[in-house]
XYZ file of C-alpha atoms in Angstrom:
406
model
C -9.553 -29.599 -9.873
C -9.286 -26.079 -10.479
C -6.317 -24.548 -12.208
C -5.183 -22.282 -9.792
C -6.292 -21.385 -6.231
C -6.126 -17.678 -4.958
C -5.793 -17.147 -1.140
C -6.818 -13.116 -0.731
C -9.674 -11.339 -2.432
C -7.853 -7.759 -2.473
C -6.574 -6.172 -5.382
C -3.569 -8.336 -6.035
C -5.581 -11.319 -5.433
C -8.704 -10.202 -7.841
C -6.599 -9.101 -10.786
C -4.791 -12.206 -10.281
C -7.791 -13.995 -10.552
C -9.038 -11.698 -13.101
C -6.159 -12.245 -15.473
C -6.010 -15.705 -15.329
C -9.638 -16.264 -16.148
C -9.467 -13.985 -19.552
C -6.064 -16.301 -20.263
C -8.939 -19.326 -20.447
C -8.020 -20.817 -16.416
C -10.154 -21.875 -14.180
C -9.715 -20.045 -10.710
C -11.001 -20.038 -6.845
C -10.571 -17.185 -4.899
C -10.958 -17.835 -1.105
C -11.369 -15.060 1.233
C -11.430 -15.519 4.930
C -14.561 -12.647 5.364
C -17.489 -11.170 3.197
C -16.114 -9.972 0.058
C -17.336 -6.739 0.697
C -15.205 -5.612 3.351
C -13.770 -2.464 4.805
C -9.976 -2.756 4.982
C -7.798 -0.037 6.970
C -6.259 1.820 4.398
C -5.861 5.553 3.355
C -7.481 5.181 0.192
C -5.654 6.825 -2.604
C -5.262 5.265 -6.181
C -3.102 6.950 -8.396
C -3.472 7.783 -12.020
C -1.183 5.558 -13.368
C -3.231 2.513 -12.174
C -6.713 3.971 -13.247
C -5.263 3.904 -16.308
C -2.742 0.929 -16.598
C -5.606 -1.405 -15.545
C -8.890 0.461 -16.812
C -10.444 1.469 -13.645
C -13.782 3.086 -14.127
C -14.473 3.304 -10.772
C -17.285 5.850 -9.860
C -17.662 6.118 -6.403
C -14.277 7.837 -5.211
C -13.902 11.237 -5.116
C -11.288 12.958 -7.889
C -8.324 14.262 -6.083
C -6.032 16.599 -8.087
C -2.037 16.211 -6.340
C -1.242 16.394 -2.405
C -0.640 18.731 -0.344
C 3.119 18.399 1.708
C 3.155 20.055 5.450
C 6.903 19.912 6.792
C 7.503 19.772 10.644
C 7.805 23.328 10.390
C 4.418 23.570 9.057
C 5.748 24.907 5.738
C 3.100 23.596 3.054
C 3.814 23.130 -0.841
C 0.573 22.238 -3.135
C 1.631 19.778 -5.904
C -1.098 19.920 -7.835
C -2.393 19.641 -11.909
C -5.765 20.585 -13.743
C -5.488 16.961 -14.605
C -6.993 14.071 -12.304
C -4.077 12.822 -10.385
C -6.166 9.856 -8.725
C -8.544 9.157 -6.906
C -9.934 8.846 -2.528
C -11.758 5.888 -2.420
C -13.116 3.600 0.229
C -11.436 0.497 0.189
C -14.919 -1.817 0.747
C -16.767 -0.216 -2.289
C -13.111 -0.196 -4.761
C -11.938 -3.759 -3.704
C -15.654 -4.985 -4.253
C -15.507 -2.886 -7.352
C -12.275 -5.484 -8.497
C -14.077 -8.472 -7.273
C -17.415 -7.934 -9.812
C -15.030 -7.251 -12.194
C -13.356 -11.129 -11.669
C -16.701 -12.923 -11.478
C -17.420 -11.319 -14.974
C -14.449 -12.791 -16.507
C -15.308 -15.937 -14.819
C -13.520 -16.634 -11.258
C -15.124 -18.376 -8.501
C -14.876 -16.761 -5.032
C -15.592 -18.467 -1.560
C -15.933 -15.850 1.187
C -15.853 -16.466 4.782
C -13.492 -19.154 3.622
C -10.580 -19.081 5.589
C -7.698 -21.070 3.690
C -4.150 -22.949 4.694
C -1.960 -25.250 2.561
C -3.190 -28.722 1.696
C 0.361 -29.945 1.763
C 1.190 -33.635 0.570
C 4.938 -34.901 1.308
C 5.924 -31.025 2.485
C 4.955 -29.984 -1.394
C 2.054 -27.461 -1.512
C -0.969 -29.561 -3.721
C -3.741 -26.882 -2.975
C -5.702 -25.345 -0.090
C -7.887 -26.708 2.706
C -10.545 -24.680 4.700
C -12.501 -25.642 7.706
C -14.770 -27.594 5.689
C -13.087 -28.656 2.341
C -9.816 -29.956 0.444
C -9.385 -28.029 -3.074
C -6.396 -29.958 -5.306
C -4.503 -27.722 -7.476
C -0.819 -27.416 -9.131
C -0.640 -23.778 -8.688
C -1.734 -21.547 -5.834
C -1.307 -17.574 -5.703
C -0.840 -16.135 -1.824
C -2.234 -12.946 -1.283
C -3.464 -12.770 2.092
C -2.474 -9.390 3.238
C 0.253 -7.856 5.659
C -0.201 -10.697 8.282
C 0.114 -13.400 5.521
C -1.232 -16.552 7.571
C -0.636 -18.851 4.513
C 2.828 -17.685 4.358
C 3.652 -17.960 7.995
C 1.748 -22.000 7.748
C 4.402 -22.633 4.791
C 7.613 -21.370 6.808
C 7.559 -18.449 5.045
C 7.016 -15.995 6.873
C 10.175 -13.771 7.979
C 8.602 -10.973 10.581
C 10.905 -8.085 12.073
C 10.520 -4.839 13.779
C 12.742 -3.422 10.490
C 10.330 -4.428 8.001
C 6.822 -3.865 9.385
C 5.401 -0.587 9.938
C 2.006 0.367 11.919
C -1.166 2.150 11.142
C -3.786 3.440 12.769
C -6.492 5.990 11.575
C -9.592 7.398 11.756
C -12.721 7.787 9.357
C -14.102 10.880 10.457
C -17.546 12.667 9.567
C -17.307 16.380 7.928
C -19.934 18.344 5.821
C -18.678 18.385 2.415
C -18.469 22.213 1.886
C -16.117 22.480 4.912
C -13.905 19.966 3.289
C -13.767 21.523 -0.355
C -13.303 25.087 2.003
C -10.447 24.122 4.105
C -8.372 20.750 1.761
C -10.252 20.712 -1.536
C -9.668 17.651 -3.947
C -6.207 16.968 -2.872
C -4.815 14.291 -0.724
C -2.432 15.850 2.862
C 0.647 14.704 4.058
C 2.450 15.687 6.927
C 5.908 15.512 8.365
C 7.292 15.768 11.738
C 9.013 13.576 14.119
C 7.825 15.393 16.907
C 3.954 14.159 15.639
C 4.701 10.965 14.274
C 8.571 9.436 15.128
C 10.464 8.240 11.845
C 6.728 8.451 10.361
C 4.292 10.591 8.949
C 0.237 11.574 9.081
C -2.318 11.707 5.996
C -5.905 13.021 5.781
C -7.588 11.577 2.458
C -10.759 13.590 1.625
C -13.821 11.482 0.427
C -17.639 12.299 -0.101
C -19.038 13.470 3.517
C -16.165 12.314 5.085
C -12.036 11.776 5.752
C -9.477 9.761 6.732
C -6.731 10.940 8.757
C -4.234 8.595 10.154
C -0.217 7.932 11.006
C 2.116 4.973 10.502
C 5.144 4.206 11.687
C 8.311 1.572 11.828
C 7.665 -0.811 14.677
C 11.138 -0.737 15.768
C 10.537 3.366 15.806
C 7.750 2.338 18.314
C 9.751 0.227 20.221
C 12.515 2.685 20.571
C 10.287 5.516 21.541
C 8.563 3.215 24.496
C 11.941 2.364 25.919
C 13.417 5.678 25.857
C 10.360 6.726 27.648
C 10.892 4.142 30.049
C 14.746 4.982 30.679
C 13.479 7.967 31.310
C 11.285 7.310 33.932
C 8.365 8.832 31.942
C 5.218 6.698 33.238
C 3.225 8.733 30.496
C 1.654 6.187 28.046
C 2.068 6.736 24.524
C 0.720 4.500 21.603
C -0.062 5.430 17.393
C -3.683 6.266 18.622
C -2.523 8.750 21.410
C 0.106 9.981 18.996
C -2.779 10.847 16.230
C -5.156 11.835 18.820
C -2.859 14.637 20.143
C -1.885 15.423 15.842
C -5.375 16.001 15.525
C -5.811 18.253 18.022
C -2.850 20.073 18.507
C -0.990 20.398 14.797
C -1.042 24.205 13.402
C -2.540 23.432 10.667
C -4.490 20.432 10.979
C -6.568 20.845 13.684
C -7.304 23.901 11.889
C -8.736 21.921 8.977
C -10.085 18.938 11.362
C -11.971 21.208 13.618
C -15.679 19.622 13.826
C -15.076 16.626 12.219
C -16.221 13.894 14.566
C -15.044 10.013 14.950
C -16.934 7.230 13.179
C -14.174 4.739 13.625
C -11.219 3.923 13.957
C -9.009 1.081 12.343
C -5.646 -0.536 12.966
C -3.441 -2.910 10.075
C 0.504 -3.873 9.623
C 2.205 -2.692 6.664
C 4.419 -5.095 5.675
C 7.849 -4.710 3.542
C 10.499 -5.926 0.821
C 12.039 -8.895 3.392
C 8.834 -9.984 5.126
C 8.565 -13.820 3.339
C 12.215 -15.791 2.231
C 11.136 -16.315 -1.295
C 7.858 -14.772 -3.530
C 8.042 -17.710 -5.237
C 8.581 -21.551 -5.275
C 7.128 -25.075 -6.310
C 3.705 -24.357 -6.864
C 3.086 -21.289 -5.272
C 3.687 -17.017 -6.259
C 3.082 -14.351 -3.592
C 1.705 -11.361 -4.454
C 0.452 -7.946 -3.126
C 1.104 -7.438 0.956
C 1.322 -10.791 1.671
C 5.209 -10.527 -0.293
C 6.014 -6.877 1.049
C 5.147 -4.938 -2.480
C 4.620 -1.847 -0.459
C 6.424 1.637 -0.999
C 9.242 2.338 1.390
C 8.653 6.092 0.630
C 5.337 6.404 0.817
C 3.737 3.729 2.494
C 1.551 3.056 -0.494
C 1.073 -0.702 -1.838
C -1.993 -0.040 -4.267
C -0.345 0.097 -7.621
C 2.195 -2.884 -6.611
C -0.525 -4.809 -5.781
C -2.530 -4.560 -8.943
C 1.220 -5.123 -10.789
C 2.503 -7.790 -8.816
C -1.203 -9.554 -9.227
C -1.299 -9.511 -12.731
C 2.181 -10.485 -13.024
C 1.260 -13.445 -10.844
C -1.698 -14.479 -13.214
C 0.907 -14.057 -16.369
C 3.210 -16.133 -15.225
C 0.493 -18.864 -13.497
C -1.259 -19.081 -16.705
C 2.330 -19.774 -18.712
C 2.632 -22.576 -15.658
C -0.664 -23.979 -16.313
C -0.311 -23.941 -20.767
C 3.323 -25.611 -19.839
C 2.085 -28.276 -17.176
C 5.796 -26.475 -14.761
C 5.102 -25.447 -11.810
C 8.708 -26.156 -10.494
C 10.236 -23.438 -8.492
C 13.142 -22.892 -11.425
C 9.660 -21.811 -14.018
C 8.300 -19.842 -11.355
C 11.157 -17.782 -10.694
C 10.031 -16.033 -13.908
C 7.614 -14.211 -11.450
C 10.497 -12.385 -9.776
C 12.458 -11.294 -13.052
C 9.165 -9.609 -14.250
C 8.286 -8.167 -10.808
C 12.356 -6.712 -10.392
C 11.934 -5.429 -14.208
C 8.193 -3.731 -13.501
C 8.700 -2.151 -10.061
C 12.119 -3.790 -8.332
C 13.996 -0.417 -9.286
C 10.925 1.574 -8.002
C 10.678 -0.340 -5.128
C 14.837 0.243 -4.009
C 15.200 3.856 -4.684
C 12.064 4.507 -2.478
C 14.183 3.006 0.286
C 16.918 5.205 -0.712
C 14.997 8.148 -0.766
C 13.248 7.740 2.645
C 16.454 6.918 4.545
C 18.058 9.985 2.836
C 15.265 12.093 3.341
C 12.549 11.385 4.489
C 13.778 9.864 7.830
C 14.239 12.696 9.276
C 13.089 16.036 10.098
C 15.695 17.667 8.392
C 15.294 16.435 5.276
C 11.515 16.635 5.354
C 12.141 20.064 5.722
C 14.514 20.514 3.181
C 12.682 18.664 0.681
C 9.221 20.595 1.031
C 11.027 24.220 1.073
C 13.420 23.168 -2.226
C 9.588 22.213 -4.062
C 7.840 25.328 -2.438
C 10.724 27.397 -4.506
C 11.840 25.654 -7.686
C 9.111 24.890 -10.680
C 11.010 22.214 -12.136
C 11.687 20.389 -8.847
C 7.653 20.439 -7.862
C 7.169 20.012 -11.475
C 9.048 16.394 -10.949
C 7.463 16.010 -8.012
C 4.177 16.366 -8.774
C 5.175 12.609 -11.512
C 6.503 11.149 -9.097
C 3.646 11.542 -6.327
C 1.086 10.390 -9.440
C 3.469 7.800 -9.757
C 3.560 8.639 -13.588
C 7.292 8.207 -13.101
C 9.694 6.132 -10.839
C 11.767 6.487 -7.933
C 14.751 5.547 -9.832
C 13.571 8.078 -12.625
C 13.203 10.412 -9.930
C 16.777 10.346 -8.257
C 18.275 10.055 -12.036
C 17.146 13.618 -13.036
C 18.329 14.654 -9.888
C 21.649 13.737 -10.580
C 21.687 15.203 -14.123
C 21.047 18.780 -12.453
C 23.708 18.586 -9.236
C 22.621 22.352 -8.255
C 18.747 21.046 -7.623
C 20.515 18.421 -5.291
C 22.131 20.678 -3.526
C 18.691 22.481 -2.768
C 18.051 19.185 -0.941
C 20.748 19.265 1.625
C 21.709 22.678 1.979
């Protein structure tokens, strides 16, 4: 019997894994595909997390800030001589994570597709196709569309806290890329592109990735207006980034030759999507228990936190022999204290601002003109500083607020 199963070989399942195995546990990681897998994702790790959790990774491509396009195509570059992160493919930086956990000793079993082994309605392990695996403690991170959640009653799924993305990975010659982006990650605004969203394009080597998310219930409401309206036209996220790419100002300005290799779809799922990240024997990490950024869509750096703060606690649960729910709830206290705050002033900040076009506006034109503002900005985008940090300083200098909303 192992010490603790993993369900999820992403990043908060591998440093999960990882962190338990240099605490002296043994661990399984099961993941339902190849561990070398392409996942639909933009691609950007920030700085902070390089760093935090000694990445050397060497295949993404440095980027220096990001580059803000309002939905009056007003741009703003916040950018540093200093790497700000990096553009990586997520197939060749989640492998990256996984080689990284089978040196420290964890056990993975791809194309293993895992539900609870449940004994009396208590969770005693994991069972696959094939297999029963017994353990005290098992870590959930499963993604978005948490199946092991949703098998334990866990799983909590609304319009309000899922989002949707779709984007392409498209093919352009590197010297038109460094010519017309550069080293910096793109965002832009507009409702009348994206509805209560917004559209990125991540450059990497030879190639970028250009995509949109949105709320679901945004979706929803956008189909039935359409439909009150009598407007047979069909409209969907691909449409919706198919017409962005070929119509925006300033994008298809920057997009022009780049041709399609793929596409890819994935949920994006938030704070509210399971009733409890933790219980008798079991923690959720990563997607699978909503550690995504309301403000920017990003889950990267909560998944690496939330994963290791999994394997801190699970190995204190293994030394201790308590796996009770009242032990466990440790998991939550550290995760509140690490990136809670983070996590609810992002909210705050996208349903002051960034929810609408106004604001977007606002936002990018009071950076374009004040030094200390883009300054600030340019911490928070590396995520060198919090949410909460963010919104503090605000308040300590009303005038720069005002900047915001006048």
């Amino acid at each position: 019997m192992r010490d603790v199963l993993i369900v999820g070989a992403g990043p908060a399942g591998t440093t999960a894994a990882q962190t338990l195995a240099e605490k002296g546990c043994t661990v399984t990681v099961f993941e339902k595909g190849p561990l070398k897998r392409e996942k639909a994702c933009g691609g950007g790790v920030p700085e902070v997390a390089l760093r935090e959790f000694s990445i050397d990774f060497k295949k993404g491509r440095t980027v220096y800030g990001i580059t803000l396009c309002s939905p009056q195509n007003e741009t703003v570059m916040l950018t540093q001589k200093e790497r700000a992160g990096i553009s990586v493919m997520r197939s060749d930086f989640d492998y990256y994570l996984v080689q990284r956990a089978q040196k420290a000793g964890v056990e993975f079993k791809e194309y293993s597709f895992a539900e609870p082994l449940l004994e009396e309605g208590i969770l005693k392990g994991v069972k696959t196709a094939k297999e029963r695996y017994k353990s005290e403690m098992v870590i959930i991170c499963d993604g978005a569309l948490s199946n092991f959640a949703k098998k334990m009653g866990l799983y909590t799924r609304s319009d309000k806290n899922q989002a949707l993305a779709f984007q392409y990975q498209m093919a352009l010659d590197n010297q038109v890329i460094e010519e017309r982006i550069g080293n910096v990650m793109e965002l832009y605004f507009g409702n009348q592109w994206i509805p209560l969203g917004f559209t990125w394009i991540f450059p990497k080597d030879g190639m970028v990735t250009v995509g949109s998310a949105t709320w679901l219930h945004a979706l929803k409401k956008m189909k039935e207006k359409m439909k009150k309206n009598k407007k047979n036209k069909k409209m969907n996220l691909k449409l919706m980034l198919d017409t962005f790419i070929e119509k925006h100002p300033v994008a298809s300005q920057k997009l022009k030759g780049a041709s399609i290799l793929y596409s890819q779809s994935h949920i994006l799922s938030f704070t509210g999507i399971v009733k409890f990240i933790y219980g008798d024997h079991f923690l959720i990490a990563g997607d699978a228990g909503g550690f995504i950024s309301y403000a920017t869509g990003g889950g990267m750096y909560y998944a690496l936190v939330s994963g290791r703060t999994a394997g801190e606690v699970a190995a204190e649960a293994v030394e201790k022999g308590d796996f009770s729910r009242k032990f466990l709830k440790k998991y939550k206290k550290e995760t509140d204290k690490k990136i809670g705050a983070d996590m609810k002033w992002g909210r705050l900040l996208r349903r002051l601002v960034l929810d609408r076009d106004s604001g977007q506006e606002q936002l990018v034109r009071a950076v374009q003109k004040d030094l200390w503002l883009k300054e600030l900005s340019v911490l928070l985008l590396k995520e060198e500083i919090r949410y909460d940090q963010f919104l503090t300083q605000l308040l300590l200098h009303p005038h720069k607020v005002l900047k915001l909303i006048i």
